Coordinates of C-alpha atoms and ligand atoms in Angstrom, one line a residue:
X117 CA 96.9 52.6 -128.3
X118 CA 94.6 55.6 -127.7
X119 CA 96.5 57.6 -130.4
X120 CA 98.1 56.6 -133.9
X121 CA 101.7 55.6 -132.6
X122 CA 102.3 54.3 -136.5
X123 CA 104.5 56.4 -138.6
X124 CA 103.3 57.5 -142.0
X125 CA 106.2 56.3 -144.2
X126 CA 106.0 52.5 -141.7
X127 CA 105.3 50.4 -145.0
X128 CA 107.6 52.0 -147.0
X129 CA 110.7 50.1 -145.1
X130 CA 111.5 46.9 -146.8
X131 CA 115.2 45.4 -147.0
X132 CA 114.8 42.4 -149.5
X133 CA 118.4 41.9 -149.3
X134 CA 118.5 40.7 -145.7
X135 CA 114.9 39.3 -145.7
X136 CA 115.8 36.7 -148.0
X137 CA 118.3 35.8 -145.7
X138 CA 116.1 34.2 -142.8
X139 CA 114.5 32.3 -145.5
X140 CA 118.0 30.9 -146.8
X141 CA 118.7 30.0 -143.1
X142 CA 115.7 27.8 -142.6
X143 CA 116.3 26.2 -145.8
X144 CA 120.1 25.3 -144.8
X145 CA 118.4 23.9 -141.7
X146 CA 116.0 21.6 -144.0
X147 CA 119.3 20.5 -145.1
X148 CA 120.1 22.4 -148.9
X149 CA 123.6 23.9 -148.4
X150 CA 123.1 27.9 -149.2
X151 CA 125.2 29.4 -151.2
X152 CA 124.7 33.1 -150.5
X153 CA 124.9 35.7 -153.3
X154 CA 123.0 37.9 -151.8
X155 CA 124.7 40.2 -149.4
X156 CA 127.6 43.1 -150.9
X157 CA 130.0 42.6 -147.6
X158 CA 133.3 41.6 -149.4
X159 CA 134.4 40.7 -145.2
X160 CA 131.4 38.0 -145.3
X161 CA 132.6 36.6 -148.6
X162 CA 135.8 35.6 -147.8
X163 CA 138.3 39.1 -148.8
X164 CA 140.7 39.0 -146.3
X165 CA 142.0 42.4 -144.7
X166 CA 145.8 42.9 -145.8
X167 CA 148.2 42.5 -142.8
X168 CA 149.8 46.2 -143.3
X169 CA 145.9 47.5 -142.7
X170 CA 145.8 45.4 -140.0
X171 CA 148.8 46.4 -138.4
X172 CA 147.8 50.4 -138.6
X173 CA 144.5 49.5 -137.3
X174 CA 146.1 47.4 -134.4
X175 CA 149.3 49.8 -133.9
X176 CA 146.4 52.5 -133.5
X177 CA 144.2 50.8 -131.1
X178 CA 147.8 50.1 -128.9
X179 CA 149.3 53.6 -128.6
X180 CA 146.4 56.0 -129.1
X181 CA 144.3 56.6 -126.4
X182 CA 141.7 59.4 -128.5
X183 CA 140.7 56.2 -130.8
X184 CA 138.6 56.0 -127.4
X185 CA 137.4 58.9 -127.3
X186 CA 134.3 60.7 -128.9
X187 CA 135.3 62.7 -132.1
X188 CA 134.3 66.3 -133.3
X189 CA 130.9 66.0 -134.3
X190 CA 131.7 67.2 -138.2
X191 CA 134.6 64.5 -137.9
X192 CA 138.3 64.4 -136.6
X193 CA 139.4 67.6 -138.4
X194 CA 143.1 66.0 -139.6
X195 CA 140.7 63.4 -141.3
X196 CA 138.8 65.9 -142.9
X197 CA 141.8 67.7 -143.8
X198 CA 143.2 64.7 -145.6
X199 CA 139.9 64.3 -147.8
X200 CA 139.4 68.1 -148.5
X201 CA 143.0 68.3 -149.9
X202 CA 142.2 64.8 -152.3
X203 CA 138.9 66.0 -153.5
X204 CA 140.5 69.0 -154.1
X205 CA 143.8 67.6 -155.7
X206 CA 141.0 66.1 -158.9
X207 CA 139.6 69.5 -159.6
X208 CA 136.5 70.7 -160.0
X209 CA 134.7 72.1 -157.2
X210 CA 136.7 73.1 -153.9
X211 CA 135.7 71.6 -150.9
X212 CA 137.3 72.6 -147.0
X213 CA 137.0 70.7 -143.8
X214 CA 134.3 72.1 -142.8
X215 CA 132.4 71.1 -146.2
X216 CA 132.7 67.6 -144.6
X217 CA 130.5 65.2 -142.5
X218 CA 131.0 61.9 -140.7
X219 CA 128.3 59.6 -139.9
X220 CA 128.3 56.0 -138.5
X221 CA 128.6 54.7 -141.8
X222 CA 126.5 55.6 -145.5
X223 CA 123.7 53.9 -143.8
X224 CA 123.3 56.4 -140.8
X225 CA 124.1 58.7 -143.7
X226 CA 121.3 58.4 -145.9
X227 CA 118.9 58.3 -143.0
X228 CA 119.8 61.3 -141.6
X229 CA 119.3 63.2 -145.0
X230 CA 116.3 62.2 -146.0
X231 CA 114.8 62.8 -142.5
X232 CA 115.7 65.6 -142.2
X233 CA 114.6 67.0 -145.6
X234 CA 111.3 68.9 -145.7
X235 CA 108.2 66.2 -145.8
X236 CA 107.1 67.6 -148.9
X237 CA 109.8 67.8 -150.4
X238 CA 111.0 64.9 -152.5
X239 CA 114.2 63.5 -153.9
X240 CA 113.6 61.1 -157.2
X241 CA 116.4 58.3 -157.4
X242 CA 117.2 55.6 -160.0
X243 CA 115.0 52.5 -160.9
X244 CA 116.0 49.8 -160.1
X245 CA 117.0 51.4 -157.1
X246 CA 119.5 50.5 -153.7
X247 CA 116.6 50.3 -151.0
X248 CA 117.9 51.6 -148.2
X249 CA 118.0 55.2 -150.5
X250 CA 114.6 54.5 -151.5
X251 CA 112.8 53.4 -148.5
X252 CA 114.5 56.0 -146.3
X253 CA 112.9 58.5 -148.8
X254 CA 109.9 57.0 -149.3
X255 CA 109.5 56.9 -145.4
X256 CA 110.3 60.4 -145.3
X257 CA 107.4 61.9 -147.3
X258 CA 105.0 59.1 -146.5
X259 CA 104.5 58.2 -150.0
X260 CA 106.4 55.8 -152.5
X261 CA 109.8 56.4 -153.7
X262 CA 109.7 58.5 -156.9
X263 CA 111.7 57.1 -159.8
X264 CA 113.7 57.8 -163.0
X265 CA 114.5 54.8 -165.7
X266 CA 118.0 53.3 -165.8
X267 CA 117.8 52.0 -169.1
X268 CA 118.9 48.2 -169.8
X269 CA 118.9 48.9 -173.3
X270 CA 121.4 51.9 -172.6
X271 CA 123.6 50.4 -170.5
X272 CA 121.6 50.9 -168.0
X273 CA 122.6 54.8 -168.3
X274 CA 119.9 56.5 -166.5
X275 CA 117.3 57.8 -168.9
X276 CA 117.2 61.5 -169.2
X277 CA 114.1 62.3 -171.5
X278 CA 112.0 59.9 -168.5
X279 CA 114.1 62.7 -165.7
X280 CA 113.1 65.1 -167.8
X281 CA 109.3 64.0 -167.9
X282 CA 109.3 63.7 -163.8
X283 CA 110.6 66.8 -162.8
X284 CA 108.0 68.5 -165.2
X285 CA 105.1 66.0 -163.9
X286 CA 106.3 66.5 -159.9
X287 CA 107.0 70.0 -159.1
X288 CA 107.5 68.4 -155.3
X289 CA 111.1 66.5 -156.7
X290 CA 113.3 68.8 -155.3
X291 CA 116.9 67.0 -155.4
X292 CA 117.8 63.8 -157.6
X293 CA 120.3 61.0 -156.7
X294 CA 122.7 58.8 -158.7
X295 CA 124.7 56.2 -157.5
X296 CA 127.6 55.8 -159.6
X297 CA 128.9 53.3 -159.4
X298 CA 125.6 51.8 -159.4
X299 CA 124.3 49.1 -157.2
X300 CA 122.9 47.1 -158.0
X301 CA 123.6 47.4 -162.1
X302 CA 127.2 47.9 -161.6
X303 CA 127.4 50.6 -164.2
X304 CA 129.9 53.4 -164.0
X305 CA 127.9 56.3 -166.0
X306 CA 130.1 58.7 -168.6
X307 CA 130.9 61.9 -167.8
X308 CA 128.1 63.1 -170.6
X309 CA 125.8 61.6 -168.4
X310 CA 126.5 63.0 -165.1
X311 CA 126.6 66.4 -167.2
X312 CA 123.1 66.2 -168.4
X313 CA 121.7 65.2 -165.1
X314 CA 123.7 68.4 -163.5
X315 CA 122.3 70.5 -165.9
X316 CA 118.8 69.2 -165.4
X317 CA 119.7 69.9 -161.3
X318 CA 120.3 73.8 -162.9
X319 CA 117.4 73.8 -164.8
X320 CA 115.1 72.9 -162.1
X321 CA 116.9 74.6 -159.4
X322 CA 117.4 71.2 -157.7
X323 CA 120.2 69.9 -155.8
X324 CA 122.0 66.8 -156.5
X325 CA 123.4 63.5 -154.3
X326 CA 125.4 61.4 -155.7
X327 CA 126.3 58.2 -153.5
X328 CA 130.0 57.2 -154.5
X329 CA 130.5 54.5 -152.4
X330 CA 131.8 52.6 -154.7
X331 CA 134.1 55.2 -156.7
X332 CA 137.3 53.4 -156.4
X333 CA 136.2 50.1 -157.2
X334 CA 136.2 50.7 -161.1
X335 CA 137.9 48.4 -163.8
X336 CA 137.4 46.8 -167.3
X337 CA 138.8 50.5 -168.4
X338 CA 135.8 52.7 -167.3
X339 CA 136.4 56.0 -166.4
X340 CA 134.8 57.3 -162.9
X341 CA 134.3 60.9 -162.5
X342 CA 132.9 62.0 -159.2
X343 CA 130.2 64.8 -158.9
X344 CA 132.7 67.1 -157.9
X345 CA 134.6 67.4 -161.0
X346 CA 131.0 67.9 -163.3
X347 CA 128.5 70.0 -160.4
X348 CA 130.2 73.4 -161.5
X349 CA 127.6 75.9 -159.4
X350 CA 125.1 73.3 -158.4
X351 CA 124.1 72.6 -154.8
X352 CA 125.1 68.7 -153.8
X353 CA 125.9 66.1 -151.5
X354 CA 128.2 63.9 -151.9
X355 CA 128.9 60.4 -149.7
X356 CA 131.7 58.0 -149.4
X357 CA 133.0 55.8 -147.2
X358 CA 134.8 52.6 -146.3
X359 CA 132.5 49.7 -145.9
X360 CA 133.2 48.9 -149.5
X361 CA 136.9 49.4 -150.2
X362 CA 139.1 49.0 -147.3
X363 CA 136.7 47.0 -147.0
X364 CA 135.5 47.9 -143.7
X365 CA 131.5 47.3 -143.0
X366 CA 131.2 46.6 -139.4
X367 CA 133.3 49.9 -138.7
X368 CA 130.3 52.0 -139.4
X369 CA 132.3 54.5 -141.1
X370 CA 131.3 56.9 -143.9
X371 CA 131.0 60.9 -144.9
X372 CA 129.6 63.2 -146.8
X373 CA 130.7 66.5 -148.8
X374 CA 128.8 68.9 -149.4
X375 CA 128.9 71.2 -152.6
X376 CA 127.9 75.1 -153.2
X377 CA 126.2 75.5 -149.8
X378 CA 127.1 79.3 -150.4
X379 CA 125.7 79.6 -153.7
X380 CA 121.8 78.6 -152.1
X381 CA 120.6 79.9 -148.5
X382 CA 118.1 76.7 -148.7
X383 CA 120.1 74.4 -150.0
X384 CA 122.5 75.6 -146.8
X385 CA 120.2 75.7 -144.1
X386 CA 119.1 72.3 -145.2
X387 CA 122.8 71.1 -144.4
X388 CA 122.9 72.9 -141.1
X389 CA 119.8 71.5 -139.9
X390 CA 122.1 67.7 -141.2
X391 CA 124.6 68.7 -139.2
X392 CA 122.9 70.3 -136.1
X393 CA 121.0 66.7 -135.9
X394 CA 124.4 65.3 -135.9
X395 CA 125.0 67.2 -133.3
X396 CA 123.0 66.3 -130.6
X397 CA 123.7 62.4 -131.4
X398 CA 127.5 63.9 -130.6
X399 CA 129.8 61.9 -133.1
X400 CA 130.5 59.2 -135.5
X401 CA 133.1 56.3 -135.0
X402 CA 136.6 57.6 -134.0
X403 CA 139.0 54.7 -134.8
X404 CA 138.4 54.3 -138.5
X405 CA 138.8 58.3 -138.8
X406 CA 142.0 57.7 -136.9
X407 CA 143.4 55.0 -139.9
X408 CA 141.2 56.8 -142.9
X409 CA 144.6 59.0 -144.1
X410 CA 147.1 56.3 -142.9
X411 CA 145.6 53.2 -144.5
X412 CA 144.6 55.7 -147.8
X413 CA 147.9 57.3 -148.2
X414 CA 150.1 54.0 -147.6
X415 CA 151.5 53.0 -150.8
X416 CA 150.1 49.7 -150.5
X417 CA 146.5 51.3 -150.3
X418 CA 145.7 51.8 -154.9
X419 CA 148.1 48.4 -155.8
X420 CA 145.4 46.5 -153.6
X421 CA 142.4 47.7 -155.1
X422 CA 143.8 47.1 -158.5
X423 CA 143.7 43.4 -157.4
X424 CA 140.6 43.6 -155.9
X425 CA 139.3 45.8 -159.3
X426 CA 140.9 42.8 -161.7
X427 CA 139.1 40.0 -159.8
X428 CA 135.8 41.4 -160.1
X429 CA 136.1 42.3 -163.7
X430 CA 136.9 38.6 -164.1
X431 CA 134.3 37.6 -162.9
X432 CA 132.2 40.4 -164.8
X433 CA 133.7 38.9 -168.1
X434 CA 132.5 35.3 -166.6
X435 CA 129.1 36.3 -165.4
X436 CA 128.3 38.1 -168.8
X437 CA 129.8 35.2 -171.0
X438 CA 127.3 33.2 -169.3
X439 CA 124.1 34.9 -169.0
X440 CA 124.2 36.7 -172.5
X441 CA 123.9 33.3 -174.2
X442 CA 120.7 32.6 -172.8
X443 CA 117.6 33.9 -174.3
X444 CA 115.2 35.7 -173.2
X445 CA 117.8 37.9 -170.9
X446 CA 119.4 41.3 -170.8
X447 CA 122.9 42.0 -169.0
X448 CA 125.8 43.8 -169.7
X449 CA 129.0 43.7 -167.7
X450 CA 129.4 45.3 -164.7
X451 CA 132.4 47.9 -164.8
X452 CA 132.1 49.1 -160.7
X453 CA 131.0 48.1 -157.6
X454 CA 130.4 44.4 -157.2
X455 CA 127.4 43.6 -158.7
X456 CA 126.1 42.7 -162.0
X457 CA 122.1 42.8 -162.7
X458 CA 120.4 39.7 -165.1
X459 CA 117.3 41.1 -166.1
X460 CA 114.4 38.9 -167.4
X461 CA 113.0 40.4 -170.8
X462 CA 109.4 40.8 -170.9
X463 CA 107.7 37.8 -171.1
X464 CA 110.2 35.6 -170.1
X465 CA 109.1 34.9 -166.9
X466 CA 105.3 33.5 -166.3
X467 CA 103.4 32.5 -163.8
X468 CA 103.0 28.7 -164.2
X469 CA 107.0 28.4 -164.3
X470 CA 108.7 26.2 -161.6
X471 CA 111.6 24.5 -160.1
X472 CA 111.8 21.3 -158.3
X473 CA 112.8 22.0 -154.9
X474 CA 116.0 20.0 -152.9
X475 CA 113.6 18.5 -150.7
X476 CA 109.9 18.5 -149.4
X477 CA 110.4 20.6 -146.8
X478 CA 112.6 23.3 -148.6
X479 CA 109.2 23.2 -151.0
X480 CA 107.2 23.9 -147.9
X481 CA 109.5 27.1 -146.4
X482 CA 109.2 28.8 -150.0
X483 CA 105.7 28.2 -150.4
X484 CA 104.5 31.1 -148.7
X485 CA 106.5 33.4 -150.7
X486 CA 105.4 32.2 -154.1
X487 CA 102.0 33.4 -153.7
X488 CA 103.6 37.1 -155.0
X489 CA 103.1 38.9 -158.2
X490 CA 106.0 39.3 -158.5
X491 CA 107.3 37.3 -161.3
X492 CA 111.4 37.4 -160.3
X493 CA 110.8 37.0 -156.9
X494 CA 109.1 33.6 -157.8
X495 CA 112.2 32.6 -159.6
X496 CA 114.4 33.9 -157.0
X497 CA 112.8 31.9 -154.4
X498 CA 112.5 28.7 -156.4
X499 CA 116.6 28.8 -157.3
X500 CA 117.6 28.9 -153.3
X501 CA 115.0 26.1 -152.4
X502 CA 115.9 24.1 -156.1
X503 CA 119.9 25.1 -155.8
X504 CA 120.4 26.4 -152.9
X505 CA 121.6 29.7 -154.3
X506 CA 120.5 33.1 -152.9
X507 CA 120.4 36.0 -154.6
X508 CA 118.4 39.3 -154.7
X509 CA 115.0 39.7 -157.2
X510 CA 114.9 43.1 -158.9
X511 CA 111.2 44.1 -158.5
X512 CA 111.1 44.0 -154.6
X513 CA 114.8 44.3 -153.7
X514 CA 115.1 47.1 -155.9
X515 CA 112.0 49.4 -156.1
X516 CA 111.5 48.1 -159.4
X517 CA 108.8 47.3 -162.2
X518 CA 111.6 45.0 -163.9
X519 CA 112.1 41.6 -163.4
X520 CA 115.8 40.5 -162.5
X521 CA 118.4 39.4 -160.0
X522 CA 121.5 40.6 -158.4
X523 CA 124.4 38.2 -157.9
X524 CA 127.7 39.6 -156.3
X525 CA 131.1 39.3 -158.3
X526 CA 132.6 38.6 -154.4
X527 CA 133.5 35.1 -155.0
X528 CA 137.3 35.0 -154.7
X529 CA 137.6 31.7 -156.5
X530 CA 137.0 31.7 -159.7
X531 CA 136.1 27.8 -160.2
X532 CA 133.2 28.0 -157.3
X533 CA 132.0 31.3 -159.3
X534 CA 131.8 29.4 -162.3
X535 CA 129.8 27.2 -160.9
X536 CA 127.4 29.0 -159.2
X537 CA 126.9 31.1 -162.4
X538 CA 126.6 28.0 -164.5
X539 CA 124.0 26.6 -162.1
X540 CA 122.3 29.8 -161.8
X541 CA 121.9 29.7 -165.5
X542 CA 121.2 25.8 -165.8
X543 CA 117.9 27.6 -163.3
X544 CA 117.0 29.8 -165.8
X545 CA 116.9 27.6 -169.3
X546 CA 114.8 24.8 -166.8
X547 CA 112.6 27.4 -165.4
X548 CA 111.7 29.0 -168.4
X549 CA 111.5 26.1 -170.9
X550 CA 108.3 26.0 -170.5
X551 CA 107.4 28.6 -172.8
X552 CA 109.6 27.6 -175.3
Ligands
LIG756 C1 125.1 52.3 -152.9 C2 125.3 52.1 -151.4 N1 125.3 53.1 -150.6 C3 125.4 52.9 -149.2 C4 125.6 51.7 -148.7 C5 125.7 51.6 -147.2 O1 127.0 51.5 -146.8 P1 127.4 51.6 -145.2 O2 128.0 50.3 -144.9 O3 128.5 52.7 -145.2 O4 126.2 51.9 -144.4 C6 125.7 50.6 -149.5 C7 125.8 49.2 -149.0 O5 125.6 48.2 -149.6 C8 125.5 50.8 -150.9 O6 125.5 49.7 -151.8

């Protein structure tokens, strides 16, 4: 090419969680059934959709002709209605129509903002951290993602005092994120923390996003509180949507709110310039708008997530009961979302450590990918050639400098999951008995 055609940010976009996946399918071909614990799509798991949603879904698609058609570009305004008046029915701050975005789904979401967002101008997000937040913002600026601790021996709360130390250290962070519930920790944070993390925002003169994705799947007895309820005067955005909890992926529906544009011209001009760019990409989806109030206001809609909520925290309670005997790891249970994180302690893992693979040529797909520093990624590529189990390493599915692996409380039966975990953690006392 006679000129650079490469963008800046181009090595900065990495998405472990399907990568891993071509690698699983090669090794199914060398004939080592996968099991894959890898991927957060409830649909691909096995969760069936309840009839009733079906039947509003399908009833819609019959008689409604607009489900064709394009949508406002800010959303389907009766839609947006329906959220502003349930954000505002919680308290805190007060949202209107207009204070809502679609997009075609979180995904489209996150891009969008971060593109969008000055170059210099950077937003610092948990660690271990969802990568499609991370690389989008690391692609942004050109530069790796900036990060803030979520602390394993917390909880994995995120860790102020290390906030604290980056916004003094990098007067470029301009906005900080928090996913709560987190993925991939599955940690719901306490109110106190949310507080400080505002008030840090105020400090700083920041804005905050917090992606809430997963806010109604919550159980074991945590309390969720959204930003809404805790941002008082501080600019934020805030996104939702329904891949997770109808659950609805392949709709490509999501939204964001956004908080005190009138109390910062910047902060407002940067969600103009969001929603102009929506603009000239004309609309999100229209059909799951259409269903969003019905399906949400049916009185079906909170007893199903309640099931949905007891199943994962069943197999929360089963995953922890597991992992926590073994030593040389760190979990706690995972209160939200669907994910719970097994972290290798330091000096668990070394480099010497191995599994023996299924078969010679399952050795021979992996190989290539052992030659890492990675020391989790090592392990995690070893279990699906050895087991045939897939699940997501830490360090480079999560913009991390831990060492870990995400597995998915999806499994809807609870004998399978008890196996997988069991084997899983069979994995870990082989792999690292070695050292002992
Ligand atoms: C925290 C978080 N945000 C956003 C998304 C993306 O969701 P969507 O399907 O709406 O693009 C995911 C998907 O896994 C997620 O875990």
């Amino acid at each position: 090419m006679r000129n650079n055609i490469i963008h800046p940010g181009a090595d900065e976009l990495s998405y472990e969680i399907r990568e891993i996946v071509e690698v699983g399918y090669r090794i199914a071909k060398a004939g080592v059934p996968i099991y894959w614990e890898n991927i957060g799509d409830p649909v691909a798991k096995g969760e069936t959709i309840p009839q009733w949603m079906k039947d509003i879904i399908a009833h819609t698609v019959k008689t409604d002709d607009s489900s064709y058609a394009y949508s406002p570009t800010k959303g389907l305004l009766a839609t947006r209605e329906y959220i502003a008046r349930e954000r505002n029915l919680e308290g805190g701050v007060r949202i209107t129509p207009d204070d809502i975005l679609f997009f075609n789904g979180l995904g489209d979401a996150i891009s969008t903002i971060y593109n969008y967002l000055n170059k210099s101008a950077r937003v610092i997000g948990p660690n271990p951290a969802y990568s499609t937040h991370s690389s989008a913002e690391a692609s942004h600026s050109g530069s790796p993602h900036l990060t803030y601790r979520l602390d394993p021996k917390n909880s994995w709360y995120p860790d102020v005092a290390d906030l604290r130390r980056q916004l003094e250290h990098h007067p470029e962070i301009s906005g900080i994120l928090l996913v709560n519930p987190d993925n991939p920790t599955g940690m719901v944070y306490s109110v106190a923390v949310i507080r400080k993390m505002v008030d840090l925002a105020r400090e700083f003169d920041l804005f905050l996003i917090s992606d809430e994705i997963y806010s109604n799947l919550v159980y074991g007895g945590a309390e969720h509180k959204k930003l809404a309820s805790v941002i008082g005067g501080v600019p934020g955005i805030a996104m939702r949507g329904i891949s997770k909890e109808f659950p609805w992926p392949g709709s490509r529906c999501g939204w964001v709110e956004f908080y005190n544009r009138d109390k910062d011209p910047a902060f407002a001009r940067y969600a103009k310039t969001i929603i102009d760019a929506k603009m000239l990409e004309v609309c999100a989806t229209t059909l799951p708008q259409k269903v969003l109030p019905l399906i949400m206001s049916d009185e079906r809609y909170y007893p199903y997530l309640a099931q949905r909520n007891a199943n994962y925290w069943e197999k929360s309670q089963l995953a922890h009961a597991v992992f926590s005997k073994i030593h040389g790891l760190t979990v706690h249970k995972a209160y939200g979302a669907f994910y719970l994180t097994v972290l290798f302690n330091e000096g668990t893992l070394r480099p010497g450590q191995s599994l023996v693979p299924a078969n010679a040529e399952a050795a021979g797909i992996i190989k290539p990918f052992l030659d890492t520093p990675n020391l989790d990624k090592r392990f995690v590529y070893q279990l699906l050639a050895s087991r045939g189990i897939c699940v997501v390493p830490i360090s480079s599915g999560f913009n991390s400098d831990l060492n870990g692996f995400r597995i998915t409380l999806l499994e809807a039966d609870t004998d399978r999951f008890k196996k997988v975990v069991r084997d899983i953690a069979d994995a870990i006392t082989e792999y690292t008995a070695v050292i002992k």
